[in-house]
mmCIF file of C-alpha atoms in Angstrom:
data_model
loop_
_atom_site.group_PDB
_atom_site.id
_atom_site.type_symbol
_atom_site.label_atom_id
_atom_site.label_comp_id
_atom_site.label_asym_id
_atom_site.label_seq_id
_atom_site.Cartn_x
_atom_site.Cartn_y
_atom_site.Cartn_z
ATOM 1 C CA UNK A 1 11.866 -32.323 -17.677
ATOM 2 C CA UNK A 2 9.918 -30.820 -14.446
ATOM 3 C CA UNK A 3 6.675 -30.942 -16.575
ATOM 4 C CA UNK A 4 6.856 -34.369 -17.752
ATOM 5 C CA UNK A 5 7.545 -35.569 -14.191
ATOM 6 C CA UNK A 6 4.405 -33.778 -12.919
ATOM 7 C CA UNK A 7 2.324 -35.642 -15.549
ATOM 8 C CA UNK A 8 3.819 -38.796 -14.616
ATOM 9 C CA UNK A 9 3.090 -38.175 -10.934
ATOM 10 C CA UNK A 10 -0.577 -37.129 -11.674
ATOM 11 C CA UNK A 11 -0.998 -40.388 -13.619
ATOM 12 C CA UNK A 12 0.472 -42.660 -11.130
ATOM 13 C CA UNK A 13 -1.682 -40.837 -8.404
ATOM 14 C CA UNK A 14 -4.814 -41.227 -10.255
ATOM 15 C CA UNK A 15 -4.206 -44.903 -10.900
ATOM 16 C CA UNK A 16 -3.469 -45.431 -7.390
ATOM 17 C CA UNK A 17 -6.661 -43.692 -6.300
ATOM 18 C CA UNK A 18 -8.723 -45.697 -8.704
ATOM 19 C CA UNK A 19 -7.153 -49.029 -7.614
ATOM 20 C CA UNK A 20 -7.907 -48.301 -3.933
ATOM 21 C CA UNK A 21 -11.539 -46.819 -4.202
ATOM 22 C CA UNK A 22 -12.868 -49.135 -6.817
ATOM 23 C CA UNK A 23 -10.840 -52.368 -7.301
ATOM 24 C CA UNK A 24 -11.163 -53.899 -3.852
ATOM 25 C CA UNK A 25 -10.069 -57.554 -3.696
ATOM 26 C CA UNK A 26 -12.772 -60.097 -3.142
ATOM 27 C CA UNK A 27 -13.345 -60.501 0.573
ATOM 28 C CA UNK A 28 -11.090 -57.533 1.597
ATOM 29 C CA UNK A 29 -12.531 -54.922 3.880
ATOM 30 C CA UNK A 30 -14.761 -52.409 2.262
ATOM 31 C CA UNK A 31 -14.016 -49.658 5.118
ATOM 32 C CA UNK A 32 -11.354 -48.208 3.122
ATOM 33 C CA UNK A 33 -13.469 -47.817 0.103
ATOM 34 C CA UNK A 34 -16.077 -46.203 1.908
ATOM 35 C CA UNK A 35 -13.625 -43.632 3.482
ATOM 36 C CA UNK A 36 -12.567 -42.656 0.108
ATOM 37 C CA UNK A 37 -15.985 -41.971 -1.346
ATOM 38 C CA UNK A 38 -16.323 -38.102 -2.000
ATOM 39 C CA UNK A 39 -18.720 -36.769 0.536
ATOM 40 C CA UNK A 40 -20.127 -33.423 -0.644
ATOM 41 C CA UNK A 41 -20.630 -31.321 2.588
ATOM 42 C CA UNK A 42 -20.249 -28.127 3.988
ATOM 43 C CA UNK A 43 -20.626 -28.684 7.533
ATOM 44 C CA UNK A 44 -23.368 -26.661 9.675
ATOM 45 C CA UNK A 45 -23.479 -23.906 7.215
ATOM 46 C CA UNK A 46 -24.853 -26.129 4.265
ATOM 47 C CA UNK A 47 -28.396 -24.717 3.794
ATOM 48 C CA UNK A 48 -27.266 -21.150 4.507
ATOM 49 C CA UNK A 49 -24.547 -21.366 1.729
ATOM 50 C CA UNK A 50 -26.775 -22.630 -0.797
ATOM 51 C CA UNK A 51 -29.372 -19.879 0.161
ATOM 52 C CA UNK A 52 -26.716 -17.239 0.059
ATOM 53 C CA UNK A 53 -25.410 -18.522 -3.602
ATOM 54 C CA UNK A 54 -28.989 -18.389 -4.975
ATOM 55 C CA UNK A 55 -29.597 -14.910 -3.451
ATOM 56 C CA UNK A 56 -26.271 -13.520 -4.989
ATOM 57 C CA UNK A 57 -27.263 -15.224 -8.405
ATOM 58 C CA UNK A 58 -30.786 -13.811 -8.592
ATOM 59 C CA UNK A 59 -32.413 -12.572 -12.108
ATOM 60 C CA UNK A 60 -30.980 -9.263 -13.286
ATOM 61 C CA UNK A 61 -28.413 -8.704 -10.471
ATOM 62 C CA UNK A 62 -24.674 -9.332 -10.077
ATOM 63 C CA UNK A 63 -21.458 -8.210 -7.983
ATOM 64 C CA UNK A 64 -19.949 -4.913 -7.521
ATOM 65 C CA UNK A 65 -16.166 -5.502 -6.879
ATOM 66 C CA UNK A 66 -14.838 -3.161 -4.720
ATOM 67 C CA UNK A 67 -12.126 -5.182 -2.996
ATOM 68 C CA UNK A 68 -9.080 -3.335 -4.403
ATOM 69 C CA UNK A 69 -6.325 -3.149 -1.864
ATOM 70 C CA UNK A 70 -5.185 -0.047 -0.320
ATOM 71 C CA UNK A 71 -2.246 0.387 -2.825
ATOM 72 C CA UNK A 72 -4.538 -0.271 -5.909
ATOM 73 C CA UNK A 73 -7.363 2.038 -4.665
ATOM 74 C CA UNK A 74 -4.487 4.557 -4.079
ATOM 75 C CA UNK A 75 -3.847 4.401 -7.824
ATOM 76 C CA UNK A 76 -7.503 4.908 -8.654
ATOM 77 C CA UNK A 77 -7.621 7.927 -6.380
ATOM 78 C CA UNK A 78 -4.502 9.314 -7.758
ATOM 79 C CA UNK A 79 -6.012 9.226 -11.158
ATOM 80 C CA UNK A 80 -8.339 11.943 -9.816
ATOM 81 C CA UNK A 81 -5.740 13.861 -7.899
ATOM 82 C CA UNK A 82 -6.575 12.714 -4.493
ATOM 83 C CA UNK A 83 -4.117 11.384 -1.824
ATOM 84 C CA UNK A 84 -4.280 7.538 -0.692
ATOM 85 C CA UNK A 85 -5.475 7.969 2.820
ATOM 86 C CA UNK A 86 -8.022 5.992 4.711
ATOM 87 C CA UNK A 87 -10.449 9.058 4.633
ATOM 88 C CA UNK A 88 -10.519 9.080 0.984
ATOM 89 C CA UNK A 89 -10.934 5.659 0.499
ATOM 90 C CA UNK A 90 -13.695 5.788 3.035
ATOM 91 C CA UNK A 91 -15.314 8.694 1.230
ATOM 92 C CA UNK A 92 -15.261 6.958 -2.303
ATOM 93 C CA UNK A 93 -16.512 3.615 -0.892
ATOM 94 C CA UNK A 94 -19.297 5.449 1.043
ATOM 95 C CA UNK A 95 -20.427 6.947 -2.384
ATOM 96 C CA UNK A 96 -20.637 3.628 -4.028
ATOM 97 C CA UNK A 97 -22.373 1.438 -1.031
ATOM 98 C CA UNK A 98 -24.916 3.990 -0.117
ATOM 99 C CA UNK A 99 -25.962 4.739 -3.684
ATOM 100 C CA UNK A 100 -29.981 4.717 -3.423
ATOM 101 C CA UNK A 101 -31.665 1.973 -5.397
ATOM 102 C CA UNK A 102 -28.351 -0.144 -5.944
ATOM 103 C CA UNK A 103 -29.996 -3.162 -4.598
ATOM 104 C CA UNK A 104 -32.012 -3.476 -7.549
ATOM 105 C CA UNK A 105 -29.290 -4.433 -9.924
ATOM 106 C CA UNK A 106 -26.450 -5.565 -7.343
ATOM 107 C CA UNK A 107 -26.885 -8.687 -5.302
ATOM 108 C CA UNK A 108 -23.432 -8.853 -3.536
ATOM 109 C CA UNK A 109 -20.402 -6.443 -2.929
ATOM 110 C CA UNK A 110 -16.961 -7.709 -2.462
ATOM 111 C CA UNK A 111 -15.078 -5.596 -0.022
ATOM 112 C CA UNK A 112 -11.478 -5.195 1.239
ATOM 113 C CA UNK A 113 -10.887 -5.846 4.755
ATOM 114 C CA UNK A 114 -10.569 -2.288 5.629
ATOM 115 C CA UNK A 115 -14.043 -1.418 4.148
ATOM 116 C CA UNK A 116 -15.693 -4.651 5.917
ATOM 117 C CA UNK A 117 -15.145 -2.993 9.356
ATOM 118 C CA UNK A 118 -15.665 0.670 8.102
ATOM 119 C CA UNK A 119 -18.728 2.671 8.733
ATOM 120 C CA UNK A 120 -20.013 5.842 6.951
ATOM 121 C CA UNK A 121 -19.180 9.303 8.253
ATOM 122 C CA UNK A 122 -22.574 9.208 10.006
ATOM 123 C CA UNK A 123 -21.423 5.919 11.928
ATOM 124 C CA UNK A 124 -23.595 3.561 10.138
ATOM 125 C CA UNK A 125 -21.697 0.251 9.417
ATOM 126 C CA UNK A 126 -21.009 -0.351 5.655
ATOM 127 C CA UNK A 127 -22.369 -3.870 5.943
ATOM 128 C CA UNK A 128 -25.733 -2.587 7.356
ATOM 129 C CA UNK A 129 -26.006 -0.255 4.208
ATOM 130 C CA UNK A 130 -25.688 -3.281 2.160
ATOM 131 C CA UNK A 131 -28.074 -5.435 4.005
ATOM 132 C CA UNK A 132 -30.718 -2.737 3.979
ATOM 133 C CA UNK A 133 -30.694 -3.097 0.018
ATOM 134 C CA UNK A 134 -30.564 -6.787 0.091
ATOM 135 C CA UNK A 135 -27.062 -6.823 -1.110
ATOM 136 C CA UNK A 136 -24.940 -9.524 0.541
ATOM 137 C CA UNK A 137 -21.571 -8.435 1.874
ATOM 138 C CA UNK A 138 -18.599 -10.250 0.581
ATOM 139 C CA UNK A 139 -14.801 -10.250 1.569
ATOM 140 C CA UNK A 140 -11.479 -10.653 -0.344
ATOM 141 C CA UNK A 141 -9.459 -13.187 1.651
ATOM 142 C CA UNK A 142 -6.311 -13.947 -0.431
ATOM 143 C CA UNK A 143 -3.033 -12.325 0.503
ATOM 144 C CA UNK A 144 -1.871 -11.524 -3.221
ATOM 145 C CA UNK A 145 -0.010 -12.767 -5.757
ATOM 146 C CA UNK A 146 3.977 -13.986 -5.173
ATOM 147 C CA UNK A 147 6.512 -15.567 -7.667
ATOM 148 C CA UNK A 148 6.029 -19.221 -7.958
ATOM 149 C CA UNK A 149 9.347 -20.990 -7.718
ATOM 150 C CA UNK A 150 10.331 -23.537 -10.380
ATOM 151 C CA UNK A 151 7.601 -22.080 -12.853
ATOM 152 C CA UNK A 152 7.992 -20.063 -16.139
ATOM 153 C CA UNK A 153 7.973 -16.707 -14.425
ATOM 154 C CA UNK A 154 4.585 -17.390 -13.069
ATOM 155 C CA UNK A 155 2.564 -16.700 -9.694
ATOM 156 C CA UNK A 156 0.930 -18.525 -7.106
ATOM 157 C CA UNK A 157 -1.809 -16.829 -4.586
ATOM 158 C CA UNK A 158 -0.710 -16.723 -0.921
ATOM 159 C CA UNK A 159 -3.364 -16.545 2.003
ATOM 160 C CA UNK A 160 -4.257 -20.144 3.292
ATOM 161 C CA UNK A 161 -2.299 -19.600 6.596
ATOM 162 C CA UNK A 162 -4.673 -18.407 9.183
ATOM 163 C CA UNK A 163 -7.680 -18.291 6.623
ATOM 164 C CA UNK A 164 -10.011 -20.319 8.777
ATOM 165 C CA UNK A 165 -9.766 -18.057 11.827
ATOM 166 C CA UNK A 166 -9.969 -14.876 9.550
ATOM 167 C CA UNK A 167 -12.952 -16.190 7.792
ATOM 168 C CA UNK A 168 -14.644 -16.985 11.082
ATOM 169 C CA UNK A 169 -14.253 -13.258 12.094
ATOM 170 C CA UNK A 170 -15.229 -12.086 8.846
ATOM 171 C CA UNK A 171 -18.509 -14.049 9.207
ATOM 172 C CA UNK A 172 -18.982 -12.608 12.556
ATOM 173 C CA UNK A 173 -18.463 -8.925 11.067
ATOM 174 C CA UNK A 174 -21.354 -9.690 8.352
ATOM 175 C CA UNK A 175 -19.563 -11.171 5.225
ATOM 176 C CA UNK A 176 -21.328 -14.162 3.871
ATOM 177 C CA UNK A 177 -19.368 -14.876 0.752
ATOM 178 C CA UNK A 178 -15.476 -14.629 -0.027
ATOM 179 C CA UNK A 179 -13.164 -13.941 -2.882
ATOM 180 C CA UNK A 180 -10.052 -15.809 -3.945
ATOM 181 C CA UNK A 181 -8.104 -14.465 -7.003
ATOM 182 C CA UNK A 182 -5.191 -16.385 -8.607
ATOM 183 C CA UNK A 183 -4.095 -15.924 -12.217
ATOM 184 C CA UNK A 184 -2.876 -18.026 -15.121
ATOM 185 C CA UNK A 185 -0.601 -16.360 -18.052
ATOM 186 C CA UNK A 186 -0.909 -17.491 -21.514
ATOM 187 C CA UNK A 187 2.224 -15.900 -22.722
ATOM 188 C CA UNK A 188 3.998 -17.887 -19.828
ATOM 189 C CA UNK A 189 2.832 -21.305 -20.966
ATOM 190 C CA UNK A 190 0.958 -22.031 -18.697
ATOM 191 C CA UNK A 191 3.115 -24.490 -17.080
ATOM 192 C CA UNK A 192 1.647 -27.715 -15.569
ATOM 193 C CA UNK A 193 2.843 -26.583 -11.992
ATOM 194 C CA UNK A 194 1.215 -22.978 -12.303
ATOM 195 C CA UNK A 195 -2.241 -24.660 -13.444
ATOM 196 C CA UNK A 196 -2.084 -27.191 -10.443
ATOM 197 C CA UNK A 197 -1.000 -24.801 -8.019
ATOM 198 C CA UNK A 198 -3.896 -22.314 -8.951
ATOM 199 C CA UNK A 199 -6.382 -25.169 -8.755
ATOM 200 C CA UNK A 200 -5.104 -26.655 -5.483
ATOM 201 C CA UNK A 201 -5.137 -23.388 -3.849
ATOM 202 C CA UNK A 202 -8.626 -22.272 -5.000
ATOM 203 C CA UNK A 203 -9.984 -25.682 -3.868
ATOM 204 C CA UNK A 204 -8.355 -25.599 -0.209
ATOM 205 C CA UNK A 205 -9.701 -21.945 -0.091
ATOM 206 C CA UNK A 206 -13.324 -22.890 -1.061
ATOM 207 C CA UNK A 207 -13.414 -25.843 1.545
ATOM 208 C CA UNK A 208 -12.163 -23.453 4.195
ATOM 209 C CA UNK A 209 -14.606 -20.821 3.598
ATOM 210 C CA UNK A 210 -17.443 -23.118 3.335
ATOM 211 C CA UNK A 211 -16.457 -24.581 6.686
ATOM 212 C CA UNK A 212 -16.697 -21.113 8.235
ATOM 213 C CA UNK A 213 -20.155 -20.076 6.477
ATOM 214 C CA UNK A 214 -18.755 -18.327 3.550
ATOM 215 C CA UNK A 215 -19.820 -18.939 -0.118
ATOM 216 C CA UNK A 216 -16.538 -19.075 -2.009
ATOM 217 C CA UNK A 217 -15.909 -17.154 -5.198
ATOM 218 C CA UNK A 218 -13.803 -19.384 -7.218
ATOM 219 C CA UNK A 219 -11.411 -17.085 -9.678
ATOM 220 C CA UNK A 220 -8.711 -18.404 -11.607
ATOM 221 C CA UNK A 221 -8.251 -15.395 -13.916
ATOM 222 C CA UNK A 222 -6.797 -16.203 -17.248
ATOM 223 C CA UNK A 223 -5.073 -12.938 -18.169
ATOM 224 C CA UNK A 224 -5.703 -10.948 -21.187
ATOM 225 C CA UNK A 225 -2.138 -10.486 -21.930
ATOM 226 C CA UNK A 226 -0.608 -11.906 -24.980
ATOM 227 C CA UNK A 227 -1.243 -11.917 -28.827
ATOM 228 C CA UNK A 228 -2.581 -15.575 -28.865
ATOM 229 C CA UNK A 229 -5.912 -16.279 -30.621
ATOM 230 C CA UNK A 230 -9.308 -16.896 -29.093
ATOM 231 C CA UNK A 231 -8.763 -20.698 -29.845
ATOM 232 C CA UNK A 232 -5.744 -20.696 -27.522
ATOM 233 C CA UNK A 233 -7.648 -18.824 -24.681
ATOM 234 C CA UNK A 234 -10.133 -21.837 -25.144
ATOM 235 C CA UNK A 235 -7.819 -24.429 -24.778
ATOM 236 C CA UNK A 236 -6.052 -22.860 -21.714
ATOM 237 C CA UNK A 237 -9.527 -22.184 -20.061
ATOM 238 C CA UNK A 238 -10.565 -25.693 -20.450
ATOM 239 C CA UNK A 239 -7.393 -27.136 -18.865
ATOM 240 C CA UNK A 240 -7.607 -24.713 -16.053
ATOM 241 C CA UNK A 241 -11.290 -25.346 -15.228
ATOM 242 C CA UNK A 242 -10.852 -29.034 -15.433
ATOM 243 C CA UNK A 243 -7.953 -28.861 -12.842
ATOM 244 C CA UNK A 244 -10.026 -26.564 -10.664
ATOM 245 C CA UNK A 245 -13.235 -28.767 -10.432
ATOM 246 C CA UNK A 246 -11.007 -31.779 -9.984
ATOM 247 C CA UNK A 247 -9.571 -30.491 -6.750
ATOM 248 C CA UNK A 248 -12.837 -28.804 -5.693
ATOM 249 C CA UNK A 249 -14.364 -32.406 -5.552
ATOM 250 C CA UNK A 250 -11.323 -33.737 -4.109
ATOM 251 C CA UNK A 251 -11.704 -31.307 -1.319
ATOM 252 C CA UNK A 252 -15.367 -32.098 -0.749
ATOM 253 C CA UNK A 253 -16.546 -28.575 -1.822
ATOM 254 C CA UNK A 254 -20.375 -28.225 -2.223
ATOM 255 C CA UNK A 255 -20.938 -27.181 -5.923
ATOM 256 C CA UNK A 256 -24.337 -25.687 -4.935
ATOM 257 C CA UNK A 257 -22.648 -23.434 -2.392
ATOM 258 C CA UNK A 258 -20.078 -21.750 -4.813
ATOM 259 C CA UNK A 259 -19.971 -19.076 -7.308
ATOM 260 C CA UNK A 260 -17.590 -19.010 -10.186
ATOM 261 C CA UNK A 261 -15.548 -15.704 -11.510
ATOM 262 C CA UNK A 262 -13.973 -16.646 -14.652
ATOM 263 C CA UNK A 263 -12.440 -14.552 -17.373
ATOM 264 C CA UNK A 264 -14.354 -14.463 -20.672
ATOM 265 C CA UNK A 265 -12.731 -16.419 -23.530
ATOM 266 C CA UNK A 266 -11.484 -13.708 -25.769
ATOM 267 C CA UNK A 267 -8.325 -13.339 -27.892
ATOM 268 C CA UNK A 268 -5.277 -11.882 -26.362
ATOM 269 C CA UNK A 269 -5.323 -8.189 -25.709
ATOM 270 C CA UNK A 270 -2.419 -7.620 -28.414
ATOM 271 C CA UNK A 271 -4.043 -10.144 -31.109
ATOM 272 C CA UNK A 272 -4.392 -8.651 -34.498
ATOM 273 C CA UNK A 273 -8.025 -9.350 -34.609
ATOM 274 C CA UNK A 274 -10.770 -8.289 -32.162
ATOM 275 C CA UNK A 275 -13.496 -10.609 -31.762
ATOM 276 C CA UNK A 276 -17.257 -9.881 -31.751
ATOM 277 C CA UNK A 277 -19.590 -10.196 -28.693
ATOM 278 C CA UNK A 278 -21.286 -13.261 -30.406
ATOM 279 C CA UNK A 279 -17.871 -14.965 -30.828
ATOM 280 C CA UNK A 280 -16.690 -14.441 -27.267
ATOM 281 C CA UNK A 281 -20.193 -15.460 -26.117
ATOM 282 C CA UNK A 282 -20.004 -18.837 -28.221
ATOM 283 C CA UNK A 283 -16.361 -19.726 -27.145
ATOM 284 C CA UNK A 284 -17.099 -18.948 -23.628
ATOM 285 C CA UNK A 285 -20.099 -20.839 -23.291
ATOM 286 C CA UNK A 286 -18.619 -23.619 -25.015
ATOM 287 C CA UNK A 287 -15.823 -23.496 -22.213
ATOM 288 C CA UNK A 288 -18.685 -23.541 -19.573
ATOM 289 C CA UNK A 289 -20.713 -26.224 -20.936
ATOM 290 C CA UNK A 290 -17.552 -28.671 -21.225
ATOM 291 C CA UNK A 291 -16.249 -27.900 -17.873
ATOM 292 C CA UNK A 292 -19.062 -26.452 -15.500
ATOM 293 C CA UNK A 293 -21.525 -28.713 -13.716
ATOM 294 C CA UNK A 294 -25.035 -27.481 -13.625
ATOM 295 C CA UNK A 295 -24.989 -27.756 -9.787
ATOM 296 C CA UNK A 296 -23.138 -24.488 -9.851
ATOM 297 C CA UNK A 297 -25.836 -21.629 -9.256
ATOM 298 C CA UNK A 298 -23.880 -18.774 -10.570
ATOM 299 C CA UNK A 299 -20.871 -17.735 -12.955
ATOM 300 C CA UNK A 300 -20.134 -14.014 -12.191
ATOM 301 C CA UNK A 301 -17.697 -12.899 -14.927
ATOM 302 C CA UNK A 302 -14.876 -10.472 -14.358
ATOM 303 C CA UNK A 303 -14.187 -7.873 -16.694
ATOM 304 C CA UNK A 304 -10.475 -7.984 -17.046
ATOM 305 C CA UNK A 305 -9.765 -4.724 -18.590
ATOM 306 C CA UNK A 306 -12.415 -4.533 -21.080
ATOM 307 C CA UNK A 307 -14.201 -1.347 -21.623
ATOM 308 C CA UNK A 308 -17.464 -0.809 -19.753
ATOM 309 C CA UNK A 309 -19.435 -1.100 -22.994
ATOM 310 C CA UNK A 310 -17.516 -4.236 -24.149
ATOM 311 C CA UNK A 311 -17.950 -6.178 -20.903
ATOM 312 C CA UNK A 312 -21.669 -5.580 -20.910
ATOM 313 C CA UNK A 313 -22.151 -6.157 -24.717
ATOM 314 C CA UNK A 314 -20.224 -9.753 -24.044
ATOM 315 C CA UNK A 315 -22.543 -10.333 -20.999
ATOM 316 C CA UNK A 316 -25.571 -9.670 -22.941
ATOM 317 C CA UNK A 317 -24.416 -11.948 -25.811
ATOM 318 C CA UNK A 318 -24.196 -14.915 -23.631
ATOM 319 C CA UNK A 319 -27.838 -14.272 -22.342
ATOM 320 C CA UNK A 320 -29.554 -14.620 -25.514
ATOM 321 C CA UNK A 321 -30.442 -18.066 -24.741
ATOM 322 C CA UNK A 322 -31.003 -20.228 -21.598
ATOM 323 C CA UNK A 323 -28.048 -21.340 -19.682
ATOM 324 C CA UNK A 324 -27.973 -23.936 -16.876
ATOM 325 C CA UNK A 325 -26.283 -21.383 -14.637
ATOM 326 C CA UNK A 326 -26.929 -17.580 -13.743
ATOM 327 C CA UNK A 327 -24.710 -15.960 -16.013
ATOM 328 C CA UNK A 328 -23.892 -12.477 -14.729
ATOM 329 C CA UNK A 329 -21.325 -10.179 -13.608
ATOM 330 C CA UNK A 330 -18.753 -9.329 -10.996
ATOM 331 C CA UNK A 331 -17.058 -5.931 -12.036
ATOM 332 C CA UNK A 332 -14.696 -3.615 -10.676
ATOM 333 C CA UNK A 333 -13.512 -1.264 -13.227
ATOM 334 C CA UNK A 334 -16.278 -1.853 -15.569
ATOM 335 C CA UNK A 335 -18.611 -0.615 -12.947
ATOM 336 C CA UNK A 336 -16.443 2.085 -11.421
ATOM 337 C CA UNK A 337 -14.519 3.918 -14.332
ATOM 338 C CA UNK A 338 -17.132 6.427 -15.116
ATOM 339 C CA UNK A 339 -18.209 6.794 -11.578
ATOM 340 C CA UNK A 340 -14.655 7.720 -10.219
ATOM 341 C CA UNK A 341 -14.147 10.329 -13.098
ATOM 342 C CA UNK A 342 -17.636 11.923 -12.355
ATOM 343 C CA UNK A 343 -16.924 12.146 -8.684
ATOM 344 C CA UNK A 344 -13.434 13.592 -8.887
ATOM 345 C CA UNK A 345 -13.233 13.636 -5.217
ATOM 346 C CA UNK A 346 -15.838 16.574 -4.813
ATOM 347 C CA UNK A 347 -18.595 16.164 -2.531
ATOM 348 C CA UNK A 348 -20.850 18.139 -4.574
ATOM 349 C CA UNK A 349 -20.454 15.484 -7.320
ATOM 350 C CA UNK A 350 -21.613 12.557 -5.035
ATOM 351 C CA UNK A 351 -25.195 12.468 -6.347
ATOM 352 C CA UNK A 352 -23.971 12.616 -10.206
ATOM 353 C CA UNK A 353 -21.409 10.027 -9.491
ATOM 354 C CA UNK A 354 -24.057 7.741 -8.004
ATOM 355 C CA UNK A 355 -26.353 8.181 -10.763
ATOM 356 C CA UNK A 356 -23.356 7.226 -12.962
ATOM 357 C CA UNK A 357 -23.067 3.967 -11.097
ATOM 358 C CA UNK A 358 -26.874 3.178 -11.219
ATOM 359 C CA UNK A 359 -26.499 3.772 -15.229
ATOM 360 C CA UNK A 360 -23.893 1.131 -15.462
ATOM 361 C CA UNK A 361 -25.453 -1.294 -12.863
ATOM 362 C CA UNK A 362 -28.420 -1.063 -14.893
ATOM 363 C CA UNK A 363 -27.024 -1.857 -18.272
ATOM 364 C CA UNK A 364 -25.313 -5.021 -16.750
ATOM 365 C CA UNK A 365 -28.501 -5.985 -15.093
ATOM 366 C CA UNK A 366 -30.265 -5.647 -18.683
ATOM 367 C CA UNK A 367 -27.276 -7.733 -20.033
ATOM 368 C CA UNK A 368 -27.798 -10.523 -17.505
ATOM 369 C CA UNK A 369 -31.526 -10.600 -18.734
ATOM 370 C CA UNK A 370 -30.328 -10.697 -22.307
ATOM 371 C CA UNK A 371 -31.959 -7.237 -22.906
ATOM 372 C CA UNK A 372 -29.189 -4.836 -23.271
ATOM 373 C CA UNK A 373 -29.188 -2.635 -26.626
ATOM 374 C CA UNK A 374 -25.919 -0.538 -26.243
ATOM 375 C CA UNK A 375 -27.563 2.561 -27.332
ATOM 376 C CA UNK A 376 -26.853 5.942 -25.767
ATOM 377 C CA UNK A 377 -23.525 4.992 -24.314
ATOM 378 C CA UNK A 378 -20.960 7.563 -23.723
ATOM 379 C CA UNK A 379 -17.586 7.518 -25.330
ATOM 380 C CA UNK A 380 -16.050 7.300 -22.060
ATOM 381 C CA UNK A 381 -17.717 3.998 -21.514
ATOM 382 C CA UNK A 382 -16.286 2.596 -24.626
ATOM 383 C CA UNK A 383 -12.650 3.321 -23.833
ATOM 384 C CA UNK A 384 -10.666 -0.110 -23.247
ATOM 385 C CA UNK A 385 -8.981 -0.257 -19.636
ATOM 386 C CA UNK A 386 -6.347 -2.949 -20.373
ATOM 387 C CA UNK A 387 -3.210 -2.594 -18.847
ATOM 388 C CA UNK A 388 -0.419 -4.886 -19.940
ATOM 389 C CA UNK A 389 0.862 -6.594 -16.713
ATOM 390 C CA UNK A 390 -1.694 -5.007 -14.580
ATOM 391 C CA UNK A 391 -1.324 -5.552 -10.770
ATOM 392 C CA UNK A 392 -3.811 -5.525 -8.269
#
């Protein structure tokens, strides 16, 4: 009943909007119609937003996501026997952000709030380390997932309260783009309520971010959990992205000043048949071509629990022919897994760990250019990282 009521509400709302916007009575004032036209704007930051987005979506480069919360970073550190302390988190992130030559393959780095305000042990701000390599600093701005009342055991993303003032402060600190992650679960439906909530929250966040000088990364992650076929993932992805772009337009978000962070269209992680990179590329590009305007400069895929090699092979397959957008990566675990295991928390392993990061970054750079072969990859890089019900 709740879902059917929502559909009726949407239909009546759309009809009302259409009548008010386009069906003015002869002789009536056109002022209302003028006010209801969707003016695409991003305030005083308009040109800067477009330039920032273009810089991040530059050939052969992608995003390094190191915006794990302190709790999630603690899980990573625990896997190599380290305590979850600020100094250990700082040491690990310093290893990543000071890697020589990283800017050749990485155009942006998403940071957690703690990291945005941190410096190296020598006193250099992390944002300055990034700028020196022509890497744009970014910031995770959402406040995490909480249960969505009235849904089918689904979630919604919190963090809109106070976002404008926080975004202004992040901009002052040097951040130039933002990230907001919400999720959609196929085994849970997804319900119309959850899809609408995800799309609306992303649109409000995007508008607020642009108003404060930050390029918003729009990320409705469709979780890998489930045993559904790839056709079902495509169906849900099309529904979700249609809703997202509807509300982005309603909120006057400038499409040239955003980036997307979608999941690849794959079968559920527990589906009996795995899909080839070519199949994943076909379905994913079909979804993008049906739903994403060419005005959007960059589509930076998340890895979502795929192995390092899987994520790279799938990205490479999507770049075998020209796309209207820069199709690239925004990986966390798929760039960091081998790095972390190489480092093990030992200072003498920092250089080797940084070389491991460059190997993965270069592989994905080649994949963005459609030139990755997959030859010489280690067994470790081929190990899947999917965790059922994974939380960040």
